[in-house]
């Protein structure tokens, strides 16, 4: 892994996508407006939402109506974005359009729901709004909420949690988290509670006030939980805020994943994997947790040293593990979840790619392998996999990243070797 000096440049680039939500949530009855300007004559509430359409229930007679999302007004599409984000985070967070407040965006899927992408650029490219340097070294990306941008950098031997103005890049505050090597983690902002969370290479976790940078509490993955990494590049995940909890991966046998009270840092539960088979590398991987409601059970899906695992969200109960995708060096890509399925991949030549289906019998939850692609056919090194409709767009190969378009259901690479390699 190559380390580089952190430098931030903000470009006005946005993209178009759709929404995804697996579980029904309670929602308000409201009037809806179409792009044509026509408004509904009665109030309706959301009962289900997928990639292309929203299912609404009429307030007057309870009948169900399906409407393509693309046919709705911009205001209603933004309402659905907030609805989906609240369903993912477990609360009604104060999220503005354009926010990117955690790793891979509001739903941790790498998809931006903004519209207005230019169909072509001038020869000079998009205008540069501002540029700043001096943020230290590291591999942290940025989290954006409101008028602020958050990142991390190693300055003078200490990892700093850094806040800058979104408008012009001006410094607002910096808070030290801990010493050690350059950070990998992208901070996580909790808009609802006005908190921001940072994590160092060595596993020092900090909760700070998002406005002032004031430290509120801290934990150490190694000292407080006996945590460890599967290999030597350091902790890299971005903690997940889910309702009133912070979910993270210390990597200990009896505390592989833990849930903390996000406001105090107090332990809510820990996932004990000490009775599981010891095949594969012990410790945390380099991935970040995603939320799934597969088989009707809310669970956290994570790629660790010993493979992909599912953990019951409410209790921390270990549910299932899939070993085959794990490599012996560094398991990095954040998995993709859709309905009852989990798409996972890893590199280094001894990884590969799999689609798993989560099933349930009574109180037991497990997975079956839908397909497996060995590394020579399909492997993703550092992540960046995105599911759009029925296709996963990803880089294939270790340290070269041939662009690939993969059928989600079959694993077939539709592009094969028609395009040149990237890097990483």
XYZ file of C-alpha atoms in Angstrom:
424
model
C 0.000 0.000 0.000
C 1.364 3.385 -1.006
C 1.129 6.305 1.380
C 0.827 9.840 0.155
C 0.497 13.376 1.417
C -3.119 14.399 1.976
C -4.326 17.180 -0.291
C -7.966 18.132 -0.812
C -9.436 19.632 -3.976
C -13.189 20.209 -4.287
C -14.713 19.901 -7.751
C -18.348 20.430 -8.623
C -18.984 16.908 -9.852
C -22.197 15.052 -9.033
C -23.859 11.957 -10.396
C -27.241 10.348 -10.944
C -28.427 7.172 -9.284
C -31.335 5.435 -7.605
C -32.303 4.448 -4.095
C -32.257 1.141 -2.276
C -34.085 0.165 0.908
C -34.805 -3.361 2.044
C -36.992 -2.963 5.110
C -40.327 -1.187 5.488
C -40.201 1.806 7.813
C -42.998 3.932 9.190
C -43.424 7.139 7.215
C -45.672 10.147 7.147
C -48.694 10.514 4.881
C -48.054 13.357 2.454
C -48.983 14.651 -0.970
C -46.692 13.749 -3.859
C -45.880 15.680 -7.015
C -44.835 14.311 -10.390
C -42.158 15.823 -12.633
C -44.991 16.945 -14.914
C -46.309 19.144 -12.092
C -49.360 17.011 -11.335
C -50.017 16.447 -7.618
C -51.706 13.522 -5.892
C -55.305 14.132 -4.864
C -54.849 12.169 -1.620
C -52.041 11.691 0.847
C -49.855 8.592 0.627
C -47.008 7.118 2.697
C -43.987 5.010 1.750
C -44.241 1.276 2.433
C -41.380 -0.018 0.269
C -38.576 1.294 -1.906
C -36.207 -0.321 -4.374
C -33.758 0.734 -7.089
C -36.386 1.994 -9.534
C -39.751 2.520 -7.866
C -41.470 3.485 -4.649
C -44.505 1.685 -3.246
C -47.029 4.045 -1.621
C -50.173 3.418 0.448
C -53.205 5.686 0.130
C -54.422 7.247 3.368
C -58.107 7.133 2.364
C -58.525 3.476 1.390
C -55.207 1.716 2.075
C -54.650 0.741 -1.560
C -51.082 0.300 -2.793
C -49.672 2.356 -5.670
C -46.322 1.759 -7.414
C -44.620 4.816 -8.956
C -41.294 4.945 -10.855
C -38.890 7.135 -8.889
C -37.785 8.867 -12.089
C -41.340 10.214 -12.548
C -41.352 12.082 -9.231
C -40.479 15.731 -8.664
C -37.003 16.610 -7.416
C -38.403 17.526 -3.992
C -40.025 14.115 -3.652
C -36.881 12.337 -4.823
C -34.911 14.210 -2.140
C -37.550 13.156 0.413
C -36.944 9.519 -0.569
C -33.194 10.010 -0.203
C -33.665 11.203 3.383
C -36.128 8.358 4.014
C -33.633 5.769 2.779
C -30.790 7.303 4.798
C -32.893 7.268 7.966
C -33.724 3.613 7.333
C -30.044 2.756 6.994
C -28.773 4.721 9.980
C -31.623 3.807 12.302
C -32.640 7.422 13.000
C -34.021 10.554 11.415
C -30.679 12.210 10.854
C -30.540 15.800 9.716
C -28.980 15.035 6.344
C -28.799 17.620 3.583
C -28.703 16.787 -0.103
C -25.089 16.472 -1.188
C -23.823 15.248 2.184
C -21.269 12.439 2.141
C -20.918 11.951 5.869
C -19.289 8.525 5.974
C -17.250 5.972 4.030
C -18.742 5.411 0.549
C -21.633 7.809 1.215
C -24.929 7.751 3.122
C -25.668 4.083 2.366
C -22.045 2.862 2.214
C -22.564 1.785 -1.383
C -20.495 4.361 -3.282
C -23.611 5.859 -4.885
C -24.372 9.579 -5.007
C -27.999 10.611 -5.425
C -27.320 14.120 -6.696
C -28.342 15.084 -10.225
C -27.016 17.627 -12.703
C -23.862 15.969 -14.005
C -22.647 17.772 -17.119
C -22.876 15.629 -20.250
C -19.462 16.906 -21.307
C -16.623 19.046 -19.945
C -14.698 21.835 -21.554
C -11.107 21.167 -22.573
C -9.979 22.847 -19.334
C -12.091 20.498 -17.215
C -14.415 21.471 -14.341
C -13.507 24.643 -12.431
C -11.372 24.226 -9.313
C -13.229 25.721 -6.355
C -10.322 25.643 -3.897
C -7.263 23.667 -2.872
C -5.500 23.234 0.467
C -2.385 21.404 1.591
C -0.672 20.798 4.909
C -3.144 18.217 6.185
C -0.436 15.694 6.971
C 0.159 12.199 5.612
C -2.244 9.308 5.322
C -4.810 7.521 3.218
C -7.992 8.938 4.761
C -10.700 10.189 2.439
C -13.188 12.936 3.390
C -16.593 13.012 5.069
C -18.885 15.937 4.238
C -21.802 17.323 6.213
C -23.371 20.732 5.816
C -20.694 23.396 5.431
C -17.871 21.230 6.799
C -15.395 18.649 5.536
C -13.708 16.144 7.853
C -10.582 14.057 7.290
C -7.508 12.704 9.106
C -3.779 13.226 8.664
C -0.535 12.420 10.452
C 1.183 15.661 11.473
C 4.342 15.717 13.584
C 3.923 12.082 14.593
C 0.286 12.289 15.687
C -2.949 11.537 13.848
C -5.173 14.601 13.746
C -8.928 14.632 13.220
C -9.304 17.648 10.925
C -12.268 19.900 10.096
C -12.223 22.381 7.206
C -14.735 24.755 5.673
C -16.587 23.291 2.716
C -16.845 26.763 1.216
C -13.177 27.698 0.964
C -11.127 25.046 2.779
C -10.338 27.334 5.705
C -9.215 25.535 8.907
C -11.900 25.230 11.593
C -10.320 22.854 14.104
C -7.890 19.955 14.581
C -8.018 17.407 17.405
C -5.242 14.869 18.097
C -6.359 11.230 18.281
C -3.077 9.423 18.929
C 0.433 8.697 17.722
C 1.725 6.069 15.359
C 1.736 5.550 11.613
C -0.290 7.407 8.986
C -4.086 6.931 9.256
C -6.229 4.888 6.876
C -9.690 5.588 8.306
C -12.197 8.011 6.802
C -14.044 9.799 9.648
C -17.734 9.129 10.254
C -20.048 12.063 11.000
C -23.295 11.593 12.920
C -25.508 14.496 11.782
C -28.248 13.603 14.265
C -26.088 13.842 17.387
C -23.527 16.348 16.026
C -20.662 13.893 16.552
C -17.663 12.817 14.489
C -15.619 9.649 14.954
C -11.996 9.049 13.964
C -9.726 6.004 14.160
C -5.940 5.755 14.058
C -3.690 3.190 12.414
C -3.059 1.745 15.904
C -6.753 1.430 16.791
C -7.285 4.554 18.904
C -10.963 5.513 18.517
C -12.069 9.101 19.235
C -15.509 10.698 19.510
C -15.532 14.489 19.149
C -18.057 17.294 18.924
C -18.501 17.884 15.191
C -18.769 21.659 15.601
C -15.916 22.361 17.991
C -13.666 19.297 17.807
C -13.855 18.883 21.584
C -12.999 15.332 22.649
C -15.964 13.566 24.257
C -14.662 10.032 24.768
C -12.087 7.578 23.437
C -11.370 3.855 23.316
C -8.381 1.729 22.348
C -9.122 -1.376 20.302
C -6.017 -3.232 21.556
C -6.160 -2.097 25.201
C -9.915 -2.073 25.814
C -10.919 -5.091 23.712
C -7.737 -7.073 23.019
C -8.112 -6.228 19.348
C -5.681 -6.990 16.543
C -5.344 -6.675 12.768
C -4.970 -9.616 10.385
C -1.727 -8.076 9.066
C 0.498 -5.051 9.470
C -1.103 -2.126 7.611
C -3.153 -0.950 10.587
C -6.818 -0.324 11.320
C -8.621 1.066 8.300
C -12.379 0.771 8.830
C -14.749 3.688 9.199
C -17.001 3.144 12.245
C -20.728 2.793 11.561
C -23.362 4.877 13.343
C -26.625 2.938 13.685
C -29.243 4.682 15.782
C -27.804 5.330 19.244
C -24.906 2.915 18.699
C -21.463 3.015 17.145
C -20.465 -0.268 15.495
C -16.789 -1.082 14.910
C -14.340 -3.975 14.482
C -11.561 -4.347 17.096
C -10.744 -7.820 15.743
C -10.468 -9.713 19.054
C -11.615 -13.334 19.265
C -14.206 -12.460 21.918
C -14.854 -8.953 20.556
C -14.560 -9.198 16.792
C -17.250 -6.520 16.390
C -18.534 -4.307 19.203
C -21.474 -1.966 19.681
C -20.834 1.121 21.793
C -23.153 3.821 23.041
C -22.258 6.558 20.585
C -22.561 9.344 23.169
C -20.600 7.730 25.998
C -18.501 4.939 24.483
C -19.977 2.430 26.934
C -20.078 -1.155 25.685
C -23.513 -2.403 24.571
C -22.466 -5.804 23.227
C -19.535 -7.622 21.685
C -19.483 -10.423 19.123
C -17.681 -13.502 20.445
C -16.081 -15.687 17.755
C -13.798 -17.609 20.096
C -15.666 -20.870 19.455
C -15.358 -20.593 15.673
C -12.821 -22.568 13.643
C -9.421 -20.873 13.607
C -8.846 -21.261 9.857
C -7.587 -18.117 8.149
C -5.905 -15.044 9.611
C -7.119 -13.914 13.003
C -8.028 -10.270 13.510
C -9.843 -7.480 11.716
C -9.607 -6.888 7.991
C -9.437 -3.553 6.179
C -13.116 -3.400 5.216
C -15.973 -1.397 6.744
C -19.278 -2.748 8.073
C -22.488 -2.597 6.018
C -26.072 -3.174 7.189
C -28.275 -5.943 5.787
C -31.803 -7.135 6.514
C -31.217 -10.475 4.791
C -33.610 -13.300 5.727
C -35.576 -10.796 7.806
C -32.771 -10.412 10.354
C -31.028 -7.079 10.725
C -27.321 -7.856 10.692
C -23.910 -6.308 10.221
C -21.844 -7.751 7.374
C -18.074 -7.388 7.564
C -14.974 -8.793 5.826
C -12.415 -9.839 8.455
C -9.232 -11.897 8.417
C -11.136 -15.186 8.388
C -13.689 -14.229 5.734
C -17.091 -12.547 5.525
C -19.272 -12.664 8.630
C -22.799 -11.726 9.658
C -23.572 -10.469 13.183
C -27.048 -9.893 14.613
C -27.487 -6.141 15.009
C -29.591 -6.146 18.160
C -27.554 -8.549 20.286
C -24.144 -9.040 18.649
C -24.837 -12.755 18.202
C -22.531 -14.362 15.663
C -24.685 -15.618 12.775
C -22.550 -16.964 9.932
C -19.155 -16.966 8.243
C -17.920 -17.615 4.698
C -14.219 -18.505 4.647
C -13.452 -19.062 0.956
C -13.162 -15.407 -0.104
C -10.458 -14.593 2.465
C -6.861 -14.249 1.316
C -3.806 -14.611 3.532
C -2.541 -11.026 3.287
C -5.193 -8.285 3.462
C -8.958 -8.544 3.031
C -9.957 -5.058 1.936
C -13.122 -4.488 -0.181
C -16.325 -3.469 1.587
C -19.001 -6.074 0.697
C -22.143 -5.256 -1.269
C -25.514 -6.234 0.197
C -28.805 -6.465 -1.677
C -31.898 -8.175 -0.312
C -30.867 -11.638 0.877
C -27.563 -11.541 -0.998
C -23.971 -10.579 -0.168
C -21.395 -9.925 -2.915
C -17.811 -10.126 -1.670
C -14.325 -10.125 -3.169
C -10.649 -9.947 -2.211
C -7.302 -9.926 -3.989
C -3.650 -10.910 -3.579
C -3.965 -13.877 -5.916
C -5.421 -16.248 -3.330
C -8.726 -14.433 -2.883
C -11.595 -14.373 -5.349
C -15.233 -13.332 -5.652
C -18.463 -14.882 -4.364
C -22.179 -14.259 -4.190
C -23.813 -15.561 -1.022
C -27.479 -16.023 -0.174
C -28.474 -15.607 3.452
C -31.180 -17.963 4.713
C -32.954 -18.649 7.979
C -34.400 -21.717 9.681
C -36.019 -20.838 12.969
C -33.446 -19.001 15.043
C -30.512 -20.112 12.889
C -29.135 -17.908 10.113
C -26.641 -19.168 7.541
C -25.365 -18.633 4.008
C -25.060 -20.705 0.867
C -22.629 -20.051 -1.966
C -24.476 -19.023 -5.134
C -21.248 -18.864 -7.137
C -17.501 -18.643 -6.650
C -14.946 -17.063 -8.988
C -11.266 -17.787 -8.244
C -8.769 -14.930 -8.308
C -7.621 -15.582 -11.867
C -11.213 -15.052 -13.039
C -12.341 -12.229 -10.745
C -10.649 -10.536 -7.771
C -10.858 -7.027 -6.361
C -7.814 -5.642 -4.553
C -8.714 -2.413 -2.725
C -12.487 -2.052 -3.139
C -14.593 0.531 -4.955
C -17.207 -2.021 -6.054
C -20.564 -0.458 -6.986
C -23.892 -2.185 -7.671
C -26.118 -0.425 -10.210
C -29.260 -2.366 -11.067
C -28.222 -5.926 -11.898
C -24.522 -5.236 -12.468
C -21.475 -4.736 -10.264
C -18.836 -2.332 -11.581
C -15.407 -3.072 -10.141
C -11.723 -3.424 -10.815
C -10.454 -6.942 -11.521
C -6.907 -8.033 -10.783
C -4.279 -7.589 -8.116
C -2.519 -4.217 -8.453
C -3.841 -3.501 -11.948
C -7.643 -3.184 -11.764
C -9.044 -4.055 -15.184
C -12.491 -2.363 -15.374
C -15.155 -5.048 -15.092
C -18.938 -5.160 -15.389
C -20.172 -8.260 -13.583
C -23.660 -9.722 -13.617
C -24.702 -9.735 -9.985
C -26.754 -12.930 -10.290
C -24.228 -15.013 -12.259
C -20.770 -13.497 -11.740
C -20.210 -13.290 -15.501
C -17.805 -10.509 -16.516
C -19.470 -8.791 -19.458
C -16.399 -6.742 -20.382
C -13.738 -9.426 -19.960
C -10.427 -7.893 -21.174
C -11.843 -5.320 -23.562
C -10.541 -2.410 -21.489
C -7.077 -1.547 -20.222
C -5.859 -1.858 -16.677
C -6.011 0.818 -14.037
C -3.938 0.886 -10.882
C -4.819 -0.428 -7.438
